[in-house]
PDB file of N, CA, C and O in Angstrom:
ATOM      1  N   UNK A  33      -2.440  10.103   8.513  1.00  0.00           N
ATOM      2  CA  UNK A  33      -1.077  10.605   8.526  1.00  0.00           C
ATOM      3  C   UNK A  33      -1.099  12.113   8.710  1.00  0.00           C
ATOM      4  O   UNK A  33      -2.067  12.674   8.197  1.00  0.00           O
ATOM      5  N   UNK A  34      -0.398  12.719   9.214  1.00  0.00           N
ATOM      6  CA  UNK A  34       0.267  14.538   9.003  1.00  0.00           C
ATOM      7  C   UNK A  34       0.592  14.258   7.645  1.00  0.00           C
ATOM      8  O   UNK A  34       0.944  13.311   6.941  1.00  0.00           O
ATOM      9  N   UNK A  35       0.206  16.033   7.532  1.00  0.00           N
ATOM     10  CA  UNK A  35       0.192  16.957   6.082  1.00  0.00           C
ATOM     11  C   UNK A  35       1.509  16.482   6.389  1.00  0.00           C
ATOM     12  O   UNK A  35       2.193  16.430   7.411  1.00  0.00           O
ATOM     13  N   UNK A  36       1.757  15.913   4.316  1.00  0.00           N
ATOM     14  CA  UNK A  36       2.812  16.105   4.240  1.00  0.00           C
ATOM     15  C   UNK A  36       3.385  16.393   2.629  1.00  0.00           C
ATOM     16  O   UNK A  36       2.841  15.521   1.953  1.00  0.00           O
ATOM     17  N   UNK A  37       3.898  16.898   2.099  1.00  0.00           N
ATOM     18  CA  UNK A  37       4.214  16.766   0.736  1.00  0.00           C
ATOM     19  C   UNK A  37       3.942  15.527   0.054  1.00  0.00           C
ATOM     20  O   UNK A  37       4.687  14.549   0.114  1.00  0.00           O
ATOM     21  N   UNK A  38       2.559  15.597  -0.781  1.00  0.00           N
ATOM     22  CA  UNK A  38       2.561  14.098  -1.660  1.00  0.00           C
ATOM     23  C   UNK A  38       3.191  14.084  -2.774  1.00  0.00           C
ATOM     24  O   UNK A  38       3.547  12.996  -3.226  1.00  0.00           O
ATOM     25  N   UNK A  39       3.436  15.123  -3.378  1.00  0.00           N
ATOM     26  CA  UNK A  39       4.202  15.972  -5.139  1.00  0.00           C
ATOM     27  C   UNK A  39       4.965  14.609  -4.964  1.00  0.00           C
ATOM     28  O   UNK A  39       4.605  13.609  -5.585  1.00  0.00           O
ATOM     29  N   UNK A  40       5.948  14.601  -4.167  1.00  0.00           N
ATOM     30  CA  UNK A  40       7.247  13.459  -4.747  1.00  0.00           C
ATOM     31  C   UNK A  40       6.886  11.785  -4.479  1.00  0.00           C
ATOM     32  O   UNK A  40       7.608  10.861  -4.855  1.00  0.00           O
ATOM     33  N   UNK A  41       5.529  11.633  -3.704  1.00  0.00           N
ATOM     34  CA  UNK A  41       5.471  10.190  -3.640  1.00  0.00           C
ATOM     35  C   UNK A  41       5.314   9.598  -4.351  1.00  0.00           C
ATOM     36  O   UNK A  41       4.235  10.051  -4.732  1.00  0.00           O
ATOM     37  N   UNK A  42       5.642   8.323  -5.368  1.00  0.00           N
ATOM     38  CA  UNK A  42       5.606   7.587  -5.957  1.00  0.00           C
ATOM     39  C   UNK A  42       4.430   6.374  -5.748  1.00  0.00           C
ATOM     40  O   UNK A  42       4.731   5.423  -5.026  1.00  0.00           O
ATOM     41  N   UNK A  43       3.541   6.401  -6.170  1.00  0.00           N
ATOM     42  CA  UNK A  43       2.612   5.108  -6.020  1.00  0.00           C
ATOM     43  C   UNK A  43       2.595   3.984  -6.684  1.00  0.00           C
ATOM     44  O   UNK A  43       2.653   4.137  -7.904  1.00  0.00           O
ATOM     45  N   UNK A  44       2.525   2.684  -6.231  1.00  0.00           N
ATOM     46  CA  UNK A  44       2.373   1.668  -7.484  1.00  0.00           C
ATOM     47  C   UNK A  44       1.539   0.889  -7.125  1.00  0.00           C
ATOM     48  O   UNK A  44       1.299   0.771  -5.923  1.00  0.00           O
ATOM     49  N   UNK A  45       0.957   0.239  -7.958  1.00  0.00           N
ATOM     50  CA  UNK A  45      -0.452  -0.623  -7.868  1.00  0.00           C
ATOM     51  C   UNK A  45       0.493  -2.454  -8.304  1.00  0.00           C
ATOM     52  O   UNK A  45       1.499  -2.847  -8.895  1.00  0.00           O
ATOM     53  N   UNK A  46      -0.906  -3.131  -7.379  1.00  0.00           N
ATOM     54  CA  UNK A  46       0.043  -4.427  -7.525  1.00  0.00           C
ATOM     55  C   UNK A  46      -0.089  -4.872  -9.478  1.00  0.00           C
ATOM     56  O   UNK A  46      -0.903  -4.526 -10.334  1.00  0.00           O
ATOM     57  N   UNK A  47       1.353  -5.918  -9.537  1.00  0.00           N
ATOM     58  CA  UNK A  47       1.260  -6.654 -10.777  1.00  0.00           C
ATOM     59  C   UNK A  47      -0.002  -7.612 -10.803  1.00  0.00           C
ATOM     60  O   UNK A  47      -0.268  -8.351 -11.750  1.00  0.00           O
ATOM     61  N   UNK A  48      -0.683  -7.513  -9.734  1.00  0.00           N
ATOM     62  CA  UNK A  48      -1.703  -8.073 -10.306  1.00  0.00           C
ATOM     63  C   UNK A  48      -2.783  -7.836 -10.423  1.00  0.00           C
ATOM     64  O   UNK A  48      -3.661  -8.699 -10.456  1.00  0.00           O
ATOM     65  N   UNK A  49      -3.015  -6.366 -10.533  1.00  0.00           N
ATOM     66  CA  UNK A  49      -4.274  -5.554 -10.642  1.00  0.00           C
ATOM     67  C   UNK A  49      -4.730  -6.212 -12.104  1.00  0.00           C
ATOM     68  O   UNK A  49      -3.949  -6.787 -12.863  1.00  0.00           O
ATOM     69  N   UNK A  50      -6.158  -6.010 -12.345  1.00  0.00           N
ATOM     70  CA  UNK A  50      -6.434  -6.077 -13.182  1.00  0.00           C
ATOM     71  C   UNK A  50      -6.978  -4.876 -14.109  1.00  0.00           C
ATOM     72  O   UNK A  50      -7.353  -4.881 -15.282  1.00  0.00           O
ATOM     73  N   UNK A  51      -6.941  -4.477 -13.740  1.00  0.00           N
ATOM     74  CA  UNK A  51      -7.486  -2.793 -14.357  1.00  0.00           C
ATOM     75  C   UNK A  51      -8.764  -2.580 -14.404  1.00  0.00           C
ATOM     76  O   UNK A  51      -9.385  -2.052 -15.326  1.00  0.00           O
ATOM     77  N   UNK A  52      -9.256  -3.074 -13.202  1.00  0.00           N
ATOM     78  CA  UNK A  52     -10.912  -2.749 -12.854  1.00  0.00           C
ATOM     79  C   UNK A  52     -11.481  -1.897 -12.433  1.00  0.00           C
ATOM     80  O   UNK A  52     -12.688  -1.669 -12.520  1.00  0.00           O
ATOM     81  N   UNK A  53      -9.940  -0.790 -11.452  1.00  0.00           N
ATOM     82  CA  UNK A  53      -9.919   0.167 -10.619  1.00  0.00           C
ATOM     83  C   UNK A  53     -10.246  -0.262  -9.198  1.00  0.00           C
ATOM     84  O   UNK A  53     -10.350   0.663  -8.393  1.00  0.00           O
ATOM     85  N   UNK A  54     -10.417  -1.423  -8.770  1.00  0.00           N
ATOM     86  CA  UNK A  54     -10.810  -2.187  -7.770  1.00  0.00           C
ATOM     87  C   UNK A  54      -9.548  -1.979  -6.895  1.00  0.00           C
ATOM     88  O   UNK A  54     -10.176  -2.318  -5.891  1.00  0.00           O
ATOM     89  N   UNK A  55      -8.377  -1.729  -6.429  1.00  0.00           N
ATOM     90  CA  UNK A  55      -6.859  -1.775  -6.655  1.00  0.00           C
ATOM     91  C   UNK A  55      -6.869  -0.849  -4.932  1.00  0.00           C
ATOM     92  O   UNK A  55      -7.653  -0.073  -4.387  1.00  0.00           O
ATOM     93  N   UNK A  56      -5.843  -1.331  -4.644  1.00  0.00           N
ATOM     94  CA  UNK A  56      -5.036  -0.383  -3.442  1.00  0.00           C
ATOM     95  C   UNK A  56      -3.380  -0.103  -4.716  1.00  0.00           C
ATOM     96  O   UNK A  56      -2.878  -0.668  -5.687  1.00  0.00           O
ATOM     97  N   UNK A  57      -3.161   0.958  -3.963  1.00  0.00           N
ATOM     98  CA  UNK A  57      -1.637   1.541  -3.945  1.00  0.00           C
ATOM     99  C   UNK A  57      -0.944   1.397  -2.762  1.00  0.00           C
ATOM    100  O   UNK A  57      -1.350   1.394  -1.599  1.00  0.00           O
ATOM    101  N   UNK A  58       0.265   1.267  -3.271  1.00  0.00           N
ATOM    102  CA  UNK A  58       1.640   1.284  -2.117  1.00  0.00           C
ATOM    103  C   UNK A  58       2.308   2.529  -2.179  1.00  0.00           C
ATOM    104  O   UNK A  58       2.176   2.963  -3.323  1.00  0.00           O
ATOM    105  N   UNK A  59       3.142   3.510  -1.279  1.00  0.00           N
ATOM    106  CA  UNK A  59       4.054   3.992  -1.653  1.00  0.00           C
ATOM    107  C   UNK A  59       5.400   3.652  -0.447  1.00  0.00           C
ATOM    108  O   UNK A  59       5.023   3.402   0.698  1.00  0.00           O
ATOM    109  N   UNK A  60       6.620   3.649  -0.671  1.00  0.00           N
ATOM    110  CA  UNK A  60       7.876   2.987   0.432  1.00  0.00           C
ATOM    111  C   UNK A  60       8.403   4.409   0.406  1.00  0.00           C
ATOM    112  O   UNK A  60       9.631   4.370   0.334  1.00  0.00           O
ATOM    113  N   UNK A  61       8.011   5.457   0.432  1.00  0.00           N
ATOM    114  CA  UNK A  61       8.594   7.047  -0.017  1.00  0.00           C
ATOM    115  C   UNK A  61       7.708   7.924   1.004  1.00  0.00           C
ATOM    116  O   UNK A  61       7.359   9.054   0.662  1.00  0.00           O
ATOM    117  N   UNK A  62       7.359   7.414   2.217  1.00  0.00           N
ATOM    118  CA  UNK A  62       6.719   8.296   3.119  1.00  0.00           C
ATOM    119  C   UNK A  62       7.315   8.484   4.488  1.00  0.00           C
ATOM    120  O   UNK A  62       6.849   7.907   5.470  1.00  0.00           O
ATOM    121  N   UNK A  63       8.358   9.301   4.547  1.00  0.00           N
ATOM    122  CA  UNK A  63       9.149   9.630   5.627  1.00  0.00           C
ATOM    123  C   UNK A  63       9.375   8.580   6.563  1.00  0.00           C
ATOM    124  O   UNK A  63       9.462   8.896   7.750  1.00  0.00           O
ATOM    125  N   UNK A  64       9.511   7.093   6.151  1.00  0.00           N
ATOM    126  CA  UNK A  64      10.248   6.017   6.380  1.00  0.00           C
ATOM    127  C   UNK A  64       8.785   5.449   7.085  1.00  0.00           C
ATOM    128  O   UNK A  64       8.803   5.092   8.263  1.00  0.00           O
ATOM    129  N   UNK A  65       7.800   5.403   6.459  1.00  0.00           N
ATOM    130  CA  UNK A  65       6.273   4.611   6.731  1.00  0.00           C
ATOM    131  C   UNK A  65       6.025   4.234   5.166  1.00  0.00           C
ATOM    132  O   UNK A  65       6.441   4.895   4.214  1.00  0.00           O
ATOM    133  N   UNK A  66       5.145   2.848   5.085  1.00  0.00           N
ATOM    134  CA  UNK A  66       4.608   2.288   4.060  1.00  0.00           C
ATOM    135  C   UNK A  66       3.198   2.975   3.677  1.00  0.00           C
ATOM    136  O   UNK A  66       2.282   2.700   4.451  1.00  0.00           O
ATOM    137  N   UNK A  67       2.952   3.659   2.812  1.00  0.00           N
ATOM    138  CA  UNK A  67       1.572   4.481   2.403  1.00  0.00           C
ATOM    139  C   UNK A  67       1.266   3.525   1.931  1.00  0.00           C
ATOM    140  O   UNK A  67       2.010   2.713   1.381  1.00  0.00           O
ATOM    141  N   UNK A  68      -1.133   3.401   2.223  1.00  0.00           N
ATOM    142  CA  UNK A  68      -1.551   2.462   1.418  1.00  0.00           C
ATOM    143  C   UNK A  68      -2.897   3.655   1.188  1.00  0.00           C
ATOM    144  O   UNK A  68      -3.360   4.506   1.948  1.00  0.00           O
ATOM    145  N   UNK A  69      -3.250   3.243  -0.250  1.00  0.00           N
ATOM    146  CA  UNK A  69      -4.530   3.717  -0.382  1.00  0.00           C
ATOM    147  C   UNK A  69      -5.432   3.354  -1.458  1.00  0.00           C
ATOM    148  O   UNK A  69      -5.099   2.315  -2.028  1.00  0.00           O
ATOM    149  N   UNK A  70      -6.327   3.833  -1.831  1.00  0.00           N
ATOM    150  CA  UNK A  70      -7.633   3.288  -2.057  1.00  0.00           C
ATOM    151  C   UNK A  70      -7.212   3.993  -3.724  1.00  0.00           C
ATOM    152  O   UNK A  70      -7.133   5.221  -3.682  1.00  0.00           O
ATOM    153  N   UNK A  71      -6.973   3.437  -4.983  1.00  0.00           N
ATOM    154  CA  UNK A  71      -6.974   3.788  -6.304  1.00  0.00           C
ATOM    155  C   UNK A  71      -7.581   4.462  -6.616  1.00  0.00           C
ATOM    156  O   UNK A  71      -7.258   5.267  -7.489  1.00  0.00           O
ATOM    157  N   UNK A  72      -9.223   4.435  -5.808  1.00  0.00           N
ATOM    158  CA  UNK A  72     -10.285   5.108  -6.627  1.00  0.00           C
ATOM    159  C   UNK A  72     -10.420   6.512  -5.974  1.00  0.00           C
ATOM    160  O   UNK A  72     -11.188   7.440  -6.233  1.00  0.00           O
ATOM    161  N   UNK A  73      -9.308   6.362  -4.928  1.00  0.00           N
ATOM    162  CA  UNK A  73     -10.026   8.023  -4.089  1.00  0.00           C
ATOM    163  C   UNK A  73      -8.407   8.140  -3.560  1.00  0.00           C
ATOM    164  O   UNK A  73      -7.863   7.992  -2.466  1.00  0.00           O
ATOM    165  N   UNK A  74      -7.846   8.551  -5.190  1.00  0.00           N
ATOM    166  CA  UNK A  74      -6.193   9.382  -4.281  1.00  0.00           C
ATOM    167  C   UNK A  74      -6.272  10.101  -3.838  1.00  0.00           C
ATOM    168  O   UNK A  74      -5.223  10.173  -3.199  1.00  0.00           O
ATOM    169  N   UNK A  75      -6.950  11.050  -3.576  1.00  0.00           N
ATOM    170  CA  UNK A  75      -7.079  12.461  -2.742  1.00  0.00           C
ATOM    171  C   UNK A  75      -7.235  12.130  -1.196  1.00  0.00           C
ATOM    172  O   UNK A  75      -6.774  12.883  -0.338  1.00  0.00           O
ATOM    173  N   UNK A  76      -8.106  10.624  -0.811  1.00  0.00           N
ATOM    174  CA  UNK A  76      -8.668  10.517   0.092  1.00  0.00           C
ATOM    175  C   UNK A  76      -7.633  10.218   1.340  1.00  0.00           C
ATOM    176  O   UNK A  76      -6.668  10.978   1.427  1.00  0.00           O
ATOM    177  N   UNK A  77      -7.776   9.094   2.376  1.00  0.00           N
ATOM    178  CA  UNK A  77      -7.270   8.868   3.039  1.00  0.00           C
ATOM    179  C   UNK A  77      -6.198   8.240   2.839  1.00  0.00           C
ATOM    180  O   UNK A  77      -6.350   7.648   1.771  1.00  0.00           O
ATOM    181  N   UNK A  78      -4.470   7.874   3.559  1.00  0.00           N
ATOM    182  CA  UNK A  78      -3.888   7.100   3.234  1.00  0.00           C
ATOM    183  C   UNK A  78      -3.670   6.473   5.272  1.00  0.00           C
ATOM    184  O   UNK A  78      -3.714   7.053   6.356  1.00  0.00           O
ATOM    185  N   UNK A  79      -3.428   4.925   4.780  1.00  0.00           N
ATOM    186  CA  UNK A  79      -2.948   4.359   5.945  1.00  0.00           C
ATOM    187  C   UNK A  79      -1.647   4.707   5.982  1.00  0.00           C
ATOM    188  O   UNK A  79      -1.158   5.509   5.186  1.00  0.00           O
ATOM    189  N   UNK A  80      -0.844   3.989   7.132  1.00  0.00           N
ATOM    190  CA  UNK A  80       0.393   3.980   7.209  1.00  0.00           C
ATOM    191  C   UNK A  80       1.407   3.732   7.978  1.00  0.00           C
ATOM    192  O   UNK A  80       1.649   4.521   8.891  1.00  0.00           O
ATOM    193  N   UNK A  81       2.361   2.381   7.741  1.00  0.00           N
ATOM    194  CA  UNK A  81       2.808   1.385   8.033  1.00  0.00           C
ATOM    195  C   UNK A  81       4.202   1.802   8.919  1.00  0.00           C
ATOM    196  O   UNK A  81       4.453   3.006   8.972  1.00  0.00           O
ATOM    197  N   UNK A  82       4.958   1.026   9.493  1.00  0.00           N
ATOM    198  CA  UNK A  82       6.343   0.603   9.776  1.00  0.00           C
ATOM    199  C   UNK A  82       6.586  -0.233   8.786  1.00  0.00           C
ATOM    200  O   UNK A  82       5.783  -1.041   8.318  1.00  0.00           O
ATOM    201  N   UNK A  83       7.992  -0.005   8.360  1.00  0.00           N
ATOM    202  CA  UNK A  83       8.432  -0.497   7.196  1.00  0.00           C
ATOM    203  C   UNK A  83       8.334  -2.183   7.689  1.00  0.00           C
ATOM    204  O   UNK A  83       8.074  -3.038   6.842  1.00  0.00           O
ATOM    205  N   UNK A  84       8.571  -2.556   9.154  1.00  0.00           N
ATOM    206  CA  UNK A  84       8.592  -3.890   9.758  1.00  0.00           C
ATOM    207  C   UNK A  84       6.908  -4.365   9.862  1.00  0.00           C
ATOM    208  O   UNK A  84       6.538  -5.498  10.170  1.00  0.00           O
ATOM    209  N   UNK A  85       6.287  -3.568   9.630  1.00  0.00           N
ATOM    210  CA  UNK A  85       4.543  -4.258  10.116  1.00  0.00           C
ATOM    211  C   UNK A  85       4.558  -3.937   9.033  1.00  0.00           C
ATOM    212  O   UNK A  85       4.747  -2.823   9.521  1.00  0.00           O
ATOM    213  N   UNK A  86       4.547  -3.697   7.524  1.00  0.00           N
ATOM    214  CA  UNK A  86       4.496  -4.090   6.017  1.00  0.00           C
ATOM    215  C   UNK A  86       4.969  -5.650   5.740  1.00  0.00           C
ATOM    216  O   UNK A  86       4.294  -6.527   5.200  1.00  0.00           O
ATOM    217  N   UNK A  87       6.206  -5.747   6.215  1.00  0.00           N
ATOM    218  CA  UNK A  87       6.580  -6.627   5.951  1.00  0.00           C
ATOM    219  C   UNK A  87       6.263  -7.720   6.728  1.00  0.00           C
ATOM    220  O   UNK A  87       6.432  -8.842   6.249  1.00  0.00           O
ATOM    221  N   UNK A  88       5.843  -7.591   7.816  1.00  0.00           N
ATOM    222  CA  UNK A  88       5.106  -8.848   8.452  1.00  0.00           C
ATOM    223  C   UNK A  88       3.882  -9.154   7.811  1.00  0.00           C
ATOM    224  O   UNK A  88       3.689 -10.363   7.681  1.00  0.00           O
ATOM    225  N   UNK A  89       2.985  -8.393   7.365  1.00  0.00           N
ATOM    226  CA  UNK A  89       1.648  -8.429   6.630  1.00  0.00           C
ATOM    227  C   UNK A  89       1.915  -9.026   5.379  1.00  0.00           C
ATOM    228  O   UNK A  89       1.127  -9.847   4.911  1.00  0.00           O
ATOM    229  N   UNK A  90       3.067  -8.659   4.724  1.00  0.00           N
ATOM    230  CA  UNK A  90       3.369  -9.231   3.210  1.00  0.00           C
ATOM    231  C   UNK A  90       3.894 -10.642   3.439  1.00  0.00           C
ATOM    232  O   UNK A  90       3.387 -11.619   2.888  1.00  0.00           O
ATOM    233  N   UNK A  91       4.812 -10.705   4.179  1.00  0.00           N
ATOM    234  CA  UNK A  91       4.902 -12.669   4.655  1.00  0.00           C
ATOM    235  C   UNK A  91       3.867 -12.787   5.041  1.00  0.00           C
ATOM    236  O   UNK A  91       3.299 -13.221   4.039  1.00  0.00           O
ATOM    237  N   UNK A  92       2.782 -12.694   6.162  1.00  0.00           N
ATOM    238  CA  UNK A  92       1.531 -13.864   5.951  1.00  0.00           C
ATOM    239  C   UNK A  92       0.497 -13.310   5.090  1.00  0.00           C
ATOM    240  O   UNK A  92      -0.533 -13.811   5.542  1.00  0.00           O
ATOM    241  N   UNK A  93       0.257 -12.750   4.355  1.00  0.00           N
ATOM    242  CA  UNK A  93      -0.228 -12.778   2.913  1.00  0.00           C
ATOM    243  C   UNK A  93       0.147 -13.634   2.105  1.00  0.00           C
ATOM    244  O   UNK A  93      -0.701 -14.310   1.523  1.00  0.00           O
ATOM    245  N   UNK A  94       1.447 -13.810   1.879  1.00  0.00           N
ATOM    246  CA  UNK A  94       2.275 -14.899   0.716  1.00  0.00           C
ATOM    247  C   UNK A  94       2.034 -16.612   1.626  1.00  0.00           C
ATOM    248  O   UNK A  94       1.968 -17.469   0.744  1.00  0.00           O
ATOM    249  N   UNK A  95       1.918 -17.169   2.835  1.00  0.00           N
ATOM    250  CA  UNK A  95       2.011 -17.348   3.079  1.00  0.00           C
ATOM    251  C   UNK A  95       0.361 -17.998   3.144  1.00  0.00           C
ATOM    252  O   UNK A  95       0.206 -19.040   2.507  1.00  0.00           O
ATOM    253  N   UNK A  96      -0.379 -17.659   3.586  1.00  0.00           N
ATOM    254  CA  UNK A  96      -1.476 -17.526   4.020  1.00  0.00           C
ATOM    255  C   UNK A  96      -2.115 -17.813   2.167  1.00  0.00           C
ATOM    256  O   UNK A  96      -2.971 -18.659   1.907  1.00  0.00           O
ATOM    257  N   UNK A  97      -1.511 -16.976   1.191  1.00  0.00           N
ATOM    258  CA  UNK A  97      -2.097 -17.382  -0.143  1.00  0.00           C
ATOM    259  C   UNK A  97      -1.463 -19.085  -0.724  1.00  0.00           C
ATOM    260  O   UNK A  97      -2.171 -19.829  -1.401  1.00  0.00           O
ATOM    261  N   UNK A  98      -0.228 -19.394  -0.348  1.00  0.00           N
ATOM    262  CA  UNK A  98       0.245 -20.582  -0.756  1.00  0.00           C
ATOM    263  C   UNK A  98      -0.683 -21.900  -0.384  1.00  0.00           C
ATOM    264  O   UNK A  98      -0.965 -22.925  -1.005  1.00  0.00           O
ATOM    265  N   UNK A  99      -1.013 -21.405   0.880  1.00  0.00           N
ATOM    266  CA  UNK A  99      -2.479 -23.089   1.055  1.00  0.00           C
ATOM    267  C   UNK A  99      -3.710 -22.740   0.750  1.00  0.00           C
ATOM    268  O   UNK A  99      -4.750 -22.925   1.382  1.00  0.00           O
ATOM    269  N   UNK A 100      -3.450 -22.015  -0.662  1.00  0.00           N
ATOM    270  CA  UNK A 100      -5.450 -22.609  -0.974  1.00  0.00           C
ATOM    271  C   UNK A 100      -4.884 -22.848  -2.538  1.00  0.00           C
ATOM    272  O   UNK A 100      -5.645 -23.260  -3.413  1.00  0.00           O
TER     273      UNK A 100
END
């Protein structure tokens, strides 16, 4: 991504982390892109989404987890 102010992003880790530190973060607070990154290295890199290719990834995730 471009430098951008992180001070106000909000991160959250899924409800189903377990607190291993094993974990990605989300943030929906990045100049209208989905931030993802690595728990163990916030400083490090972040990906970053269309709010529409998040949400295609999160339906076949849910989707893709329901048949096993």
């Amino acid at each position: 991504m471009n430098e951008m102010d992180m001070t106000s992003v909000t991160w959250r880790k899924s409800t189903r982390s377990n607190g291993s530190g094993d974990c990605i973060e989300v943030a929906a607070d990045l100049a209208g892109k989905v931030g993802l990154r690595d728990s163990k290295d916030p400083a490090g890199p972040i990906l970053a989404f269309s709010p529409t290719a998040w949400a295609t990834f999160i339906r076949a995730t849910k989707a893709e987890g329901s048949r096993h």
